[in-house]
Short mmCIF file of C-alpha atoms and ligand atoms in Angstrom, two decimals:
data_model
loop_
_atom_site.label_atom_id
_atom_site.label_comp_id
_atom_site.label_asym_id
_atom_site.label_seq_id
_atom_site.Cartn_x
_atom_site.Cartn_y
_atom_site.Cartn_z
CA UNK A 443 15.60 9.86 12.15
CA UNK A 444 13.90 12.25 9.78
CA UNK A 445 17.00 13.88 8.38
CA UNK A 446 19.14 11.25 6.78
CA UNK A 447 19.04 7.80 5.26
CA UNK A 448 19.49 4.92 7.70
CA UNK A 449 20.64 1.40 6.93
CA UNK A 450 19.03 0.36 10.25
CA UNK A 451 15.82 1.94 11.38
CA UNK A 452 14.48 2.25 14.94
CA UNK A 453 10.79 1.46 15.25
CA UNK A 454 8.31 1.34 18.10
CA UNK A 455 5.01 -0.35 17.37
CA UNK A 456 2.48 -2.66 18.95
CA UNK A 457 2.26 -6.27 17.89
CA UNK A 458 -0.72 -8.29 19.11
CA UNK A 459 -1.38 -5.57 21.65
CA UNK A 460 2.13 -5.61 23.15
CA UNK A 461 4.58 -2.73 22.72
CA UNK A 462 7.69 -3.67 20.72
CA UNK A 463 10.83 -1.66 20.09
CA UNK A 464 13.36 -2.80 17.53
CA UNK A 465 16.17 -1.77 15.23
CA UNK A 466 15.61 -3.32 11.80
CA UNK A 467 17.61 -3.37 8.56
CA UNK A 468 16.00 -1.00 6.02
CA UNK A 469 15.03 -3.87 3.71
CA UNK A 470 13.58 -6.21 6.38
CA UNK A 471 10.07 -7.38 5.44
CA UNK A 472 7.36 -7.27 8.02
CA UNK A 473 6.87 -11.04 7.65
CA UNK A 474 10.53 -11.78 8.45
CA UNK A 475 10.45 -9.30 11.30
CA UNK A 476 7.47 -11.14 12.78
CA UNK A 477 8.82 -14.64 12.19
CA UNK A 478 12.55 -14.29 12.71
CA UNK A 479 12.84 -11.38 15.14
CA UNK A 480 9.68 -11.85 17.19
CA UNK A 481 9.17 -15.61 16.82
CA UNK A 482 5.60 -15.17 15.59
CA UNK A 483 5.62 -17.94 13.03
CA UNK A 484 1.85 -18.16 12.40
CA UNK A 485 1.84 -16.21 9.15
CA UNK A 486 4.11 -17.73 6.50
CA UNK A 487 6.63 -16.41 4.02
CA UNK A 488 6.24 -18.17 0.72
CA UNK A 489 6.31 -16.49 -2.70
CA UNK A 490 7.60 -13.17 -1.35
CA UNK A 491 6.15 -11.23 -4.22
CA UNK A 492 2.57 -10.70 -3.22
CA UNK A 493 0.94 -13.54 -5.15
CA UNK A 494 0.12 -16.31 -2.64
CA UNK A 495 -1.28 -14.50 0.42
CA UNK A 496 0.37 -16.81 2.98
CA UNK A 497 1.98 -13.79 4.68
CA UNK A 498 -1.25 -11.80 5.12
CA UNK A 499 -1.42 -10.00 8.49
CA UNK A 500 -3.33 -7.00 9.81
CA UNK A 501 -1.69 -3.58 9.92
CA UNK A 502 -3.61 -0.58 11.27
CA UNK A 503 -6.91 -2.35 10.71
CA UNK A 504 -6.28 -3.64 7.17
CA UNK A 505 -5.20 -7.03 5.85
CA UNK A 506 -1.88 -6.51 4.05
CA UNK A 507 0.93 -8.53 2.56
CA UNK A 508 3.68 -9.07 5.12
CA UNK A 509 6.15 -9.63 2.28
CA UNK A 510 5.36 -6.33 0.56
CA UNK A 511 5.60 -4.17 3.68
CA UNK A 512 8.85 -3.13 5.30
CA UNK A 513 9.14 -3.27 9.06
CA UNK A 514 10.89 0.12 8.83
CA UNK A 515 7.63 1.66 7.61
CA UNK A 516 5.68 0.61 10.68
CA UNK A 517 6.84 2.98 13.40
CA UNK A 518 3.71 3.72 15.46
CA UNK A 519 1.63 1.05 13.76
CA UNK A 520 -0.59 -1.63 15.19
CA UNK A 521 0.05 -5.13 13.87
CA UNK A 522 -2.06 -8.23 14.52
CA UNK A 523 -1.15 -11.76 13.54
CA UNK A 524 -3.10 -14.98 13.80
CA UNK A 525 -1.55 -15.58 17.25
CA UNK A 526 -2.96 -12.36 18.67
CA UNK A 527 -6.30 -12.74 16.94
CA UNK A 528 -6.56 -16.24 18.41
CA UNK A 529 -5.67 -15.06 21.92
CA UNK A 530 -8.31 -12.34 21.87
CA UNK A 531 -10.82 -14.84 20.41
CA UNK A 532 -11.67 -12.31 17.72
CA UNK A 533 -11.63 -14.94 14.99
CA UNK A 534 -12.92 -17.82 17.12
CA UNK A 535 -16.12 -18.26 15.10
CA UNK A 536 -14.18 -18.35 11.87
CA UNK A 537 -11.65 -20.82 13.27
CA UNK A 538 -14.44 -23.08 14.57
CA UNK A 539 -16.08 -23.02 11.14
CA UNK A 540 -12.76 -23.93 9.47
CA UNK A 541 -12.50 -26.95 11.78
CA UNK A 542 -16.15 -27.95 11.35
CA UNK A 543 -15.97 -27.70 7.56
CA UNK A 544 -12.54 -29.30 7.24
CA UNK A 545 -11.36 -26.14 5.52
CA UNK A 546 -7.68 -26.94 5.96
CA UNK A 547 -5.36 -29.82 5.35
CA UNK A 548 -1.70 -28.93 5.72
CA UNK A 549 -2.68 -25.57 7.22
CA UNK A 550 0.04 -23.58 5.47
CA UNK A 551 -2.39 -21.08 3.95
CA UNK A 552 -4.75 -20.96 6.93
CA UNK A 553 -3.35 -18.00 8.93
CA UNK A 554 -3.42 -15.83 5.79
CA UNK A 555 -6.89 -17.10 4.87
CA UNK A 556 -8.23 -16.28 8.34
CA UNK A 557 -6.86 -12.73 8.34
CA UNK A 558 -8.13 -12.11 4.80
CA UNK A 559 -11.56 -13.65 5.53
CA UNK A 560 -11.94 -11.68 8.74
CA UNK A 561 -12.19 -8.49 6.65
CA UNK A 562 -15.47 -9.77 5.24
CA UNK A 563 -17.18 -10.29 8.61
CA UNK A 564 -18.30 -6.72 9.03
CA UNK A 565 -19.58 -6.25 5.52
CA UNK A 566 -23.30 -5.73 5.06
CA UNK A 567 -25.24 -6.99 3.20
CA UNK A 568 -23.41 -10.27 3.67
CA UNK A 569 -21.41 -11.18 0.56
CA UNK A 570 -22.60 -14.12 -1.56
CA UNK A 571 -20.34 -17.04 -2.53
CA UNK A 572 -19.06 -15.31 -5.63
CA UNK A 573 -18.03 -12.29 -3.57
CA UNK A 574 -16.36 -14.53 -0.97
CA UNK A 575 -14.40 -16.25 -3.72
CA UNK A 576 -13.46 -12.92 -5.22
CA UNK A 577 -12.26 -11.62 -1.86
CA UNK A 578 -10.14 -14.72 -1.21
CA UNK A 579 -8.81 -14.88 -4.77
CA UNK A 580 -5.48 -13.51 -3.55
CA UNK A 581 -4.87 -16.44 -1.17
CA UNK A 582 -3.57 -19.68 -2.61
CA UNK A 583 -4.45 -23.00 -1.02
CA UNK A 584 -2.72 -26.03 -2.50
CA UNK A 585 -4.77 -28.60 -0.57
CA UNK A 586 -8.46 -27.94 -0.17
CA UNK A 587 -9.77 -26.94 -3.57
CA UNK A 588 -11.25 -23.87 -1.83
CA UNK A 589 -14.78 -25.26 -1.64
CA UNK A 590 -14.56 -26.04 2.09
CA UNK A 591 -12.93 -22.69 2.80
CA UNK A 592 -15.74 -20.82 1.07
CA UNK A 593 -18.24 -22.98 3.01
CA UNK A 594 -16.57 -22.09 6.31
CA UNK A 595 -16.50 -18.38 5.55
CA UNK A 596 -20.10 -18.45 4.36
CA UNK A 597 -21.21 -20.25 7.56
CA UNK A 598 -19.43 -17.65 9.66
CA UNK A 599 -20.95 -14.72 7.79
CA UNK A 600 -24.44 -16.18 8.25
CA UNK A 601 -23.82 -16.81 11.92
CA UNK A 602 -22.53 -13.26 12.51
CA UNK A 603 -25.48 -11.78 10.61
CA UNK A 604 -27.93 -13.84 12.72
CA UNK A 605 -26.24 -12.59 15.88
CA UNK A 606 -26.55 -9.01 14.62
CA UNK A 607 -30.29 -9.52 14.17
CA UNK A 608 -30.77 -11.18 17.56
CA UNK B 1081 14.42 -13.72 -1.80
CA UNK B 1082 15.04 -10.87 0.54
CA UNK B 1083 15.01 -7.18 -0.26
CA UNK B 1084 18.24 -5.28 -0.01
CA UNK B 1085 17.89 -1.53 0.48
CA UNK B 1086 20.70 1.01 0.63
CA UNK B 1087 18.90 3.13 3.18
CA UNK B 1088 15.55 4.38 4.38
CA UNK B 1089 14.09 7.69 5.41
CA UNK B 1090 10.51 8.55 6.32
CA UNK B 1091 9.60 11.84 4.69
CA UNK B 1092 7.89 14.41 6.91
CA UNK B 1093 6.53 16.52 4.04
CA UNK B 1094 6.91 16.90 0.28
CA UNK B 1095 9.82 19.33 0.46
CA UNK B 1096 11.65 17.00 2.85
CA UNK B 1097 11.06 14.12 0.41
CA UNK B 1098 12.39 16.20 -2.49
CA UNK B 1099 15.46 17.19 -0.47
CA UNK B 1100 16.20 13.55 0.39
CA UNK B 1101 15.76 12.46 -3.24
CA UNK B 1102 18.28 15.13 -4.25
CA UNK B 1103 20.67 14.00 -1.53
CA UNK B 1104 20.48 10.37 -2.69
CA UNK B 1105 22.20 11.45 -5.86
CA UNK B 1106 20.61 9.12 -8.36
CA UNK B 1107 19.98 6.18 -6.01
CA UNK B 1108 16.82 7.69 -4.48
CA UNK B 1109 13.53 5.84 -4.84
CA UNK B 1110 10.10 7.00 -3.81
CA UNK B 1111 8.33 4.37 -1.69
CA UNK B 1112 4.53 4.73 -1.75
CA UNK B 1113 2.38 1.61 -1.28
CA UNK B 1114 5.38 -0.61 -1.99
CA UNK B 1115 3.19 -3.17 -3.77
CA UNK B 1116 5.35 -3.08 -6.88
CA UNK B 1117 8.59 -1.65 -5.52
CA UNK B 1118 9.02 -4.08 -2.61
CA UNK B 1119 8.08 -6.99 -4.88
CA UNK B 1120 10.84 -5.86 -7.28
CA UNK B 1121 13.28 -5.49 -4.38
CA UNK B 1122 12.41 -8.99 -3.12
CA UNK B 1123 13.18 -10.35 -6.57
CA UNK B 1124 16.43 -8.36 -6.51
CA UNK B 1125 15.37 -6.53 -9.66
CA UNK B 1126 16.20 -3.45 -7.67
CA UNK B 1127 18.97 -3.28 -5.03
CA UNK B 1128 20.72 -0.58 -3.07
CA UNK B 1129 17.81 1.85 -3.36
CA UNK B 1130 17.80 4.81 -1.00
CA UNK B 1131 14.13 4.64 -0.06
CA UNK B 1132 12.24 7.86 0.53
CA UNK B 1133 9.04 6.69 2.24
CA UNK B 1134 6.24 9.12 1.37
CA UNK B 1135 3.45 6.79 2.51
CA UNK B 1136 2.68 8.85 5.65
CA UNK B 1137 2.21 12.18 3.85
CA UNK B 1138 -1.50 12.75 4.52
CA UNK B 1139 -1.38 15.88 2.36
CA UNK B 1140 -0.98 13.64 -0.73
CA UNK B 1141 -3.98 11.47 0.00
CA UNK B 1142 -7.69 11.87 -0.66
CA UNK B 1143 -10.16 13.07 -3.28
CA UNK B 1144 -11.40 16.66 -3.48
CA UNK B 1145 -14.12 18.38 -5.46
CA UNK B 1146 -12.57 21.31 -7.33
CA UNK B 1147 -15.73 22.55 -9.07
CA UNK B 1148 -15.46 21.27 -12.65
CA UNK B 1149 -12.67 18.90 -11.72
CA UNK B 1150 -11.82 16.16 -9.26
CA UNK B 1151 -8.41 16.17 -7.67
CA UNK B 1152 -7.03 12.83 -6.53
CA UNK B 1153 -3.96 12.79 -4.30
CA UNK B 1154 -1.18 10.49 -5.53
CA UNK B 1155 -1.22 8.52 -2.28
CA UNK B 1156 -4.92 7.70 -2.40
CA UNK B 1157 -5.03 3.94 -1.95
CA UNK B 1158 -6.82 1.67 -4.43
CA UNK B 1159 -9.28 0.62 -1.72
CA UNK B 1160 -10.18 4.26 -1.02
CA UNK B 1161 -10.61 5.07 -4.73
CA UNK B 1162 -12.95 2.08 -4.97
CA UNK B 1163 -15.25 3.30 -2.21
CA UNK B 1164 -15.02 7.08 -2.68
CA UNK B 1165 -18.46 8.59 -3.42
CA UNK B 1166 -17.02 11.47 -5.50
CA UNK B 1167 -15.10 9.03 -7.69
CA UNK B 1168 -18.13 6.80 -8.01
CA UNK B 1169 -20.25 9.68 -9.20
CA UNK B 1170 -17.78 11.72 -11.26
CA UNK B 1171 -15.16 9.19 -12.45
CA UNK B 1172 -16.90 5.78 -12.35
CA UNK B 1173 -14.23 4.37 -14.68
CA UNK B 1174 -11.75 4.54 -11.81
CA UNK B 1175 -14.09 2.82 -9.33
CA UNK B 1176 -14.61 0.05 -11.86
CA UNK B 1177 -10.87 -0.21 -12.50
CA UNK B 1178 -10.25 -0.95 -8.81
CA UNK B 1179 -12.35 -4.12 -8.99
CA UNK B 1180 -9.85 -5.51 -11.48
CA UNK B 1181 -6.64 -4.49 -9.70
CA UNK B 1182 -4.90 -7.28 -7.80
CA UNK B 1183 -6.42 -8.59 -4.54
CA UNK B 1184 -7.93 -6.95 -1.48
CA UNK B 1185 -4.75 -7.04 0.65
CA UNK B 1186 -2.78 -5.40 -2.17
CA UNK B 1187 -5.49 -2.82 -2.80
CA UNK B 1188 -5.27 -1.94 0.90
CA UNK B 1189 -1.76 -0.55 0.40
CA UNK B 1190 -1.26 0.19 -3.32
CA UNK B 1191 -1.72 3.83 -4.38
CA UNK B 1192 -2.93 5.39 -7.62
CA UNK B 1193 0.23 7.51 -7.86
CA UNK B 1194 2.39 4.42 -7.45
CA UNK B 1195 0.46 2.58 -10.16
CA UNK B 1196 0.81 5.53 -12.57
CA UNK B 1197 4.52 6.10 -11.80
CA UNK B 1198 5.18 2.36 -12.15
CA UNK B 1199 3.50 2.45 -15.60
CA UNK B 1200 2.95 -1.25 -16.10
CA UNK B 1201 1.34 -1.52 -19.56
CA UNK B 1202 -1.00 -4.17 -18.13
CA UNK B 1203 -2.22 -1.95 -15.28
CA UNK B 1204 -5.72 -0.50 -15.25
CA UNK B 1205 -5.18 3.01 -13.84
CA UNK B 1206 -2.77 4.20 -16.57
CA UNK B 1207 -5.24 3.29 -19.35
CA UNK B 1208 -8.14 4.73 -17.35
CA UNK B 1209 -6.52 8.10 -16.76
CA UNK B 1210 -5.50 8.23 -20.44
CA UNK B 1211 -9.11 7.55 -21.39
CA UNK B 1212 -10.23 10.26 -18.97
CA UNK B 1213 -7.66 12.68 -20.45
CA UNK B 1214 -6.52 13.49 -16.92
CA UNK B 1215 -3.65 15.79 -15.95
CA UNK B 1216 -0.77 14.72 -13.73
CA UNK B 1217 0.75 17.18 -11.30
CA UNK B 1218 4.42 16.76 -10.53
CA UNK B 1219 6.73 18.46 -8.07
CA UNK B 1220 10.49 18.50 -8.41
CA UNK B 1221 13.56 20.43 -7.34
CA UNK B 1222 12.64 23.23 -9.76
CA UNK B 1223 9.00 23.58 -8.71
CA UNK B 1224 5.78 22.14 -10.04
CA UNK B 1225 4.61 21.20 -13.51
CA UNK B 1226 1.65 19.48 -15.13
CA UNK B 1227 1.59 16.84 -17.83
CA UNK B 1228 -1.33 15.51 -19.85
CA UNK B 1229 -1.89 11.76 -19.47
CA UNK B 1230 -1.28 11.43 -23.21
CA UNK B 1231 2.31 12.65 -22.74
CA UNK B 1232 3.04 10.90 -19.45
CA UNK B 1233 3.53 7.27 -20.50
CA UNK B 1234 6.75 6.89 -22.48
CA UNK B 1235 7.59 3.19 -22.59
CA UNK B 1236 7.30 -0.02 -20.53
CA UNK B 1237 7.71 1.06 -16.87
CA UNK B 1238 8.87 4.47 -18.11
CA UNK B 1239 7.11 7.78 -17.66
CA UNK B 1240 7.84 11.46 -18.10
CA UNK B 1241 8.75 11.64 -14.36
CA UNK B 1242 12.36 12.77 -14.02
CA UNK B 1243 14.95 11.85 -11.41
CA UNK B 1244 14.11 13.55 -8.14
CA UNK B 1245 10.48 14.34 -9.02
CA UNK B 1246 7.34 13.24 -7.19
CA UNK B 1247 3.88 12.75 -8.62
CA UNK B 1248 1.61 14.79 -6.37
CA UNK B 1249 -1.92 14.49 -7.74
CA UNK B 1250 -4.14 13.80 -10.71
CA UNK B 1251 -6.95 16.06 -11.84
CA UNK B 1252 -9.74 15.18 -14.24
CA UNK B 1253 -12.88 16.72 -15.64
CA UNK B 1254 -16.02 15.49 -13.94
CA UNK B 1255 -18.24 13.03 -15.75
CA UNK B 1256 -21.28 14.84 -17.23
CA UNK B 1257 -24.92 13.84 -16.80
CA UNK B 1258 -25.68 10.98 -19.18
CA UNK B 1259 -22.02 10.18 -19.81
CA UNK B 1260 -21.01 6.50 -19.76
CA UNK B 1261 -17.69 5.11 -18.58
CA UNK B 1262 -16.98 1.37 -18.64
CA UNK B 1263 -14.01 -0.96 -18.40
CA UNK B 1264 -13.88 -4.48 -19.84
CA UNK B 1265 -11.00 -6.91 -19.54
CA UNK B 1266 -10.04 -10.55 -19.83
CA UNK B 1267 -7.73 -12.05 -17.20
CA UNK B 1268 -6.93 -15.66 -16.43
CA UNK B 1269 -7.83 -15.35 -12.76
CA UNK B 1270 -9.66 -12.60 -10.96
CA UNK B 1271 -7.09 -10.02 -9.83
CA UNK B 1272 -4.40 -11.13 -12.25
CA UNK B 1273 -3.04 -8.72 -14.83
CA UNK B 1274 -5.29 -8.62 -17.89
CA UNK B 1275 -4.45 -10.35 -21.18
CA UNK B 1276 -6.15 -7.30 -22.71
CA UNK B 1277 -8.38 -4.57 -21.37
CA UNK B 1278 -10.38 -1.67 -22.73
CA UNK B 1279 -11.81 1.56 -21.29
CA UNK B 1280 -14.67 3.26 -23.13
CA UNK B 1281 -16.18 6.66 -22.46
CA UNK B 1282 -19.24 7.92 -24.33
CA UNK B 1283 -20.02 11.59 -23.82
CA UNK B 1284 -22.01 14.09 -25.90
CA UNK B 1285 -18.83 15.42 -27.48
CA UNK B 1286 -17.72 11.94 -28.62
CA UNK B 1287 -16.07 8.69 -27.63
CA UNK B 1288 -12.75 7.90 -25.90
CA UNK B 1289 -11.19 4.45 -26.09
CA UNK B 1290 -8.01 3.41 -24.28
CA UNK B 1291 -6.49 -0.05 -24.02
CA UNK B 1292 -4.21 -1.87 -21.64
CA UNK B 1293 -1.94 -4.86 -22.15
CA UNK B 1294 -1.75 -4.37 -25.93
CA UNK B 1295 1.51 -2.42 -26.20
CA UNK B 1296 4.43 -0.88 -24.30
CA UNK B 1297 2.19 1.87 -22.90
CA UNK B 1298 -1.55 2.33 -22.55
CA UNK B 1299 -2.92 3.08 -26.02
CA UNK B 1300 -5.47 5.72 -27.03
CA UNK B 1301 -7.35 4.22 -29.99
CA UNK B 1302 -8.11 7.38 -31.95
CA UNK B 1303 -9.22 5.48 -35.06
CA UNK B 1304 -11.79 3.47 -33.12
CA UNK B 1305 -12.93 6.66 -31.36
CA UNK B 1306 -13.57 8.44 -34.69
CA UNK B 1307 -15.36 5.38 -36.09
CA UNK B 1308 -17.63 5.18 -33.03
CA UNK B 1309 -18.42 8.91 -33.36
CA UNK B 1310 -19.56 8.66 -36.97
CA UNK B 1311 -20.01 5.01 -37.92
CA UNK B 1312 -20.80 1.53 -36.71
CA UNK B 1313 -19.28 -0.77 -34.11
CA UNK B 1314 -18.00 -3.02 -36.91
CA UNK B 1315 -16.08 -0.10 -38.39
CA UNK B 1316 -14.70 0.76 -34.96
CA UNK B 1317 -13.52 -2.82 -34.39
CA UNK B 1318 -11.86 -2.83 -37.81
CA UNK B 1319 -10.15 0.50 -37.08
CA UNK B 1320 -9.03 -0.74 -33.66
CA UNK B 1321 -7.32 -3.76 -35.15
CA UNK B 1322 -5.21 -1.62 -37.49
CA UNK B 1323 -4.04 0.73 -34.77
CA UNK B 1324 -2.78 -1.63 -32.07
CA UNK B 1325 0.32 -3.79 -32.27
CA UNK B 1326 0.20 -6.03 -29.21
CA UNK B 1327 3.09 -8.22 -28.04
CA UNK B 1328 3.13 -12.02 -27.98
CA UNK B 1329 4.24 -13.57 -24.73
CA UNK B 1330 3.70 -16.66 -22.61
CA UNK B 1331 0.23 -15.38 -21.67
CA UNK B 1332 -1.23 -14.69 -25.11
CA UNK B 1333 -0.25 -14.27 -28.74
CA UNK B 1334 -0.41 -10.94 -30.53
CA UNK B 1335 -3.27 -12.07 -32.74
CA UNK B 1336 -5.25 -13.35 -29.76
CA UNK B 1337 -4.80 -10.00 -28.01
CA UNK B 1338 -5.99 -8.20 -31.15
CA UNK B 1339 -9.02 -10.44 -31.30
CA UNK B 1340 -9.74 -9.83 -27.61
CA UNK B 1341 -9.51 -6.06 -28.10
CA UNK B 1342 -12.29 -6.25 -30.69
CA UNK B 1343 -14.43 -8.46 -28.46
CA UNK B 1344 -13.94 -6.07 -25.53
CA UNK B 1345 -14.95 -3.06 -27.63
CA UNK B 1346 -18.18 -4.81 -28.65
CA UNK B 1347 -18.84 -5.78 -25.04
CA UNK B 1348 -18.24 -2.26 -23.80
CA UNK B 1349 -20.55 -0.71 -26.38
CA UNK B 1350 -23.21 -3.34 -25.68
CA UNK B 1351 -22.98 -2.65 -21.97
CA UNK B 1352 -23.56 1.05 -22.52
CA UNK B 1353 -26.47 0.35 -24.83
CA UNK B 1354 -27.88 -2.35 -22.57
CA UNK B 1355 -27.86 -5.03 -25.28
CA UNK B 1356 -26.00 -8.24 -26.03
CA UNK B 1357 -22.59 -8.04 -27.74
C1 FAD C 102 0.34 -9.86 -6.83
C2 FAD C 102 0.12 -8.49 -7.41
C3 FAD C 102 -0.85 -8.33 -8.40
C4 FAD C 102 -1.07 -7.09 -8.96
N1 FAD C 102 -2.05 -6.97 -9.91
C5 FAD C 102 -2.28 -5.76 -10.47
C6 FAD C 102 -3.30 -5.60 -11.46
O1 FAD C 102 -4.01 -6.54 -11.83
N2 FAD C 102 -3.46 -4.36 -12.00
C7 FAD C 102 -2.70 -3.30 -11.60
O2 FAD C 102 -2.90 -2.20 -12.11
N3 FAD C 102 -1.77 -3.42 -10.67
C8 FAD C 102 -1.53 -4.62 -10.08
N4 FAD C 102 -0.56 -4.72 -9.13
C9 FAD C 102 0.27 -3.52 -8.77
C10 FAD C 102 -0.39 -2.69 -7.69
O3 FAD C 102 -1.53 -2.07 -8.20
C11 FAD C 102 0.57 -1.64 -7.12
O4 FAD C 102 -0.04 -1.13 -5.99
C12 FAD C 102 0.94 -0.46 -7.97
O5 FAD C 102 1.39 -0.76 -9.26
C13 FAD C 102 2.09 0.32 -7.35
O6 FAD C 102 1.60 1.23 -6.42
P1 FAD C 102 2.31 1.44 -5.04
O7 FAD C 102 1.68 2.61 -4.42
O8 FAD C 102 2.34 0.20 -4.29
O9 FAD C 102 3.77 1.94 -5.51
P2 FAD C 102 5.23 1.49 -5.08
O10 FAD C 102 5.40 0.03 -5.23
O11 FAD C 102 5.57 2.13 -3.79
O12 FAD C 102 6.06 2.23 -6.23
C14 FAD C 102 6.06 1.78 -7.58
C15 FAD C 102 7.01 2.67 -8.41
O13 FAD C 102 6.49 3.98 -8.53
C16 FAD C 102 7.35 4.95 -7.92
N5 FAD C 102 6.44 5.88 -7.22
C17 FAD C 102 5.45 5.55 -6.36
N6 FAD C 102 4.75 6.64 -5.98
C18 FAD C 102 5.33 7.69 -6.61
C19 FAD C 102 5.06 9.09 -6.62
N7 FAD C 102 4.04 9.61 -5.95
N8 FAD C 102 5.88 9.88 -7.36
C20 FAD C 102 6.92 9.35 -8.07
N9 FAD C 102 7.20 8.04 -8.10
C21 FAD C 102 6.43 7.22 -7.38
C22 FAD C 102 8.26 4.15 -7.02
O14 FAD C 102 9.51 4.80 -6.87
C23 FAD C 102 8.39 2.85 -7.76
O15 FAD C 102 9.34 2.96 -8.79
C24 FAD C 102 -0.32 -5.96 -8.53
C25 FAD C 102 0.66 -6.11 -7.54
C26 FAD C 102 0.88 -7.36 -6.98
C27 FAD C 102 1.92 -7.50 -5.92
S1 FES C 103 4.66 -14.58 0.76
FE1 FES C 103 3.61 -12.72 0.67
S2 FES C 103 2.09 -13.08 -0.79
FE2 FES C 103 3.30 -14.90 -0.91
S1 FES C 104 -4.45 -26.25 3.62
FE1 FES C 104 -2.59 -26.71 2.61
S2 FES C 104 -2.25 -24.90 1.47
FE2 FES C 104 -4.22 -24.59 2.23
#
């Protein structure tokens, strides 16, 4: 592997906690690998140049663009998508707040929003509304006008902070 | 659209990466954070690249204290520059620049070396390292060399980096006690590329002013620097307007960019002096 260029690259990684082995074309995006090869269609492929945030997933602990990451780069990595984060209940509070606040309509942006917003949950002191907006500025939503999304994230941050104190 | 790559190899160290670039015979492309390169591949602006993935080379990442200087590895990610205590203390201009670069998920993967090698005239790091008068360290088939930031940026998306070379690190002189470094810009939406931006450093030996998004490369405004050293802000703004020749495009006209540059210079000076522009 290390000595010459490959048109197809062998990778072994974990996706949502499960080991996965695959042979991927060198130019395959992570988002297409997840959606088309693994059937994990939660995160979406939309603009494919980093602008809309619909493809945001977690790689080795960080929210990243699935359309600006190649699957070939991810040998040994740990990837989490909205499916896995739902199964482990890690983002349950955030999801409940999205439902309670009506922070989605068509839902197209929601998986990316959840993964991006999750990065804020461990930040202390808790970010104010302006900082929440700033953090989510890379995720387009064509339906909600963002207000309800910011409300949901703010509710969740407060709730998590209260739990920390308790 | 979908990216089309000619081939991929994950470099195990710098000399392996250099060997693979040489082997690719002109089609080799360094892949760092991929936040510009993969976007270009997706748009099919670039096809058939033989990708040499350097993103795992830990030796090229991180910030070190070299006495009078800071050394920043080319693979240090934007997010890490933003939170690094050495950068915050000794090169605050770079920490401030990070706040303006793209969005969190992009900052999680983009690298300072990639941003400098990409040389987008609207990018923050190129103007900031020009303002800081930093030095770029480059390794190629014939060994290593160093280039001053002032000589590095050649044209739009074009630098002094030659075929087969890799940017390894950046070094810069530490910020002195009492020195000010600020960045001001105007963008349509937070995280978008700036319509115009300005870096200002005030140190005991004088001022440095560098601009982004007002020309094919980042611009060092020597006239405005001299005017700030000896004269008034009004004189500096007047000098600035004669020494930049910004483009007109769908985002902003040349004259609007010139106007913005003056406004940004006043804002930057006011911020340093703690007053209103
Ligand atoms: C939606 C979006 C918005 C953005 N907004 C901004 C913004 O507001 N301001 C801003 O400054 N940037 C912005 N960027 C660009 C971002 O900062 C990129 O991370 C950066 O320009 C490229 O860094 P990278 O490490 O991802 O490089 P890559 O994409 O991997 O590489 C870019 C180019 O540099 C070359 N290269 C990379 N590393 C090296 C090296 N060490 N030696 C030699 N050549 C090398 C590559 O071959 C390629 O040609 C934005 C990007 C996106 C997708
Ligand atoms: S599809 Fe990746 S950011 Fe739009
Ligand atoms: S809910 Fe439709 S795009 Fe956000």
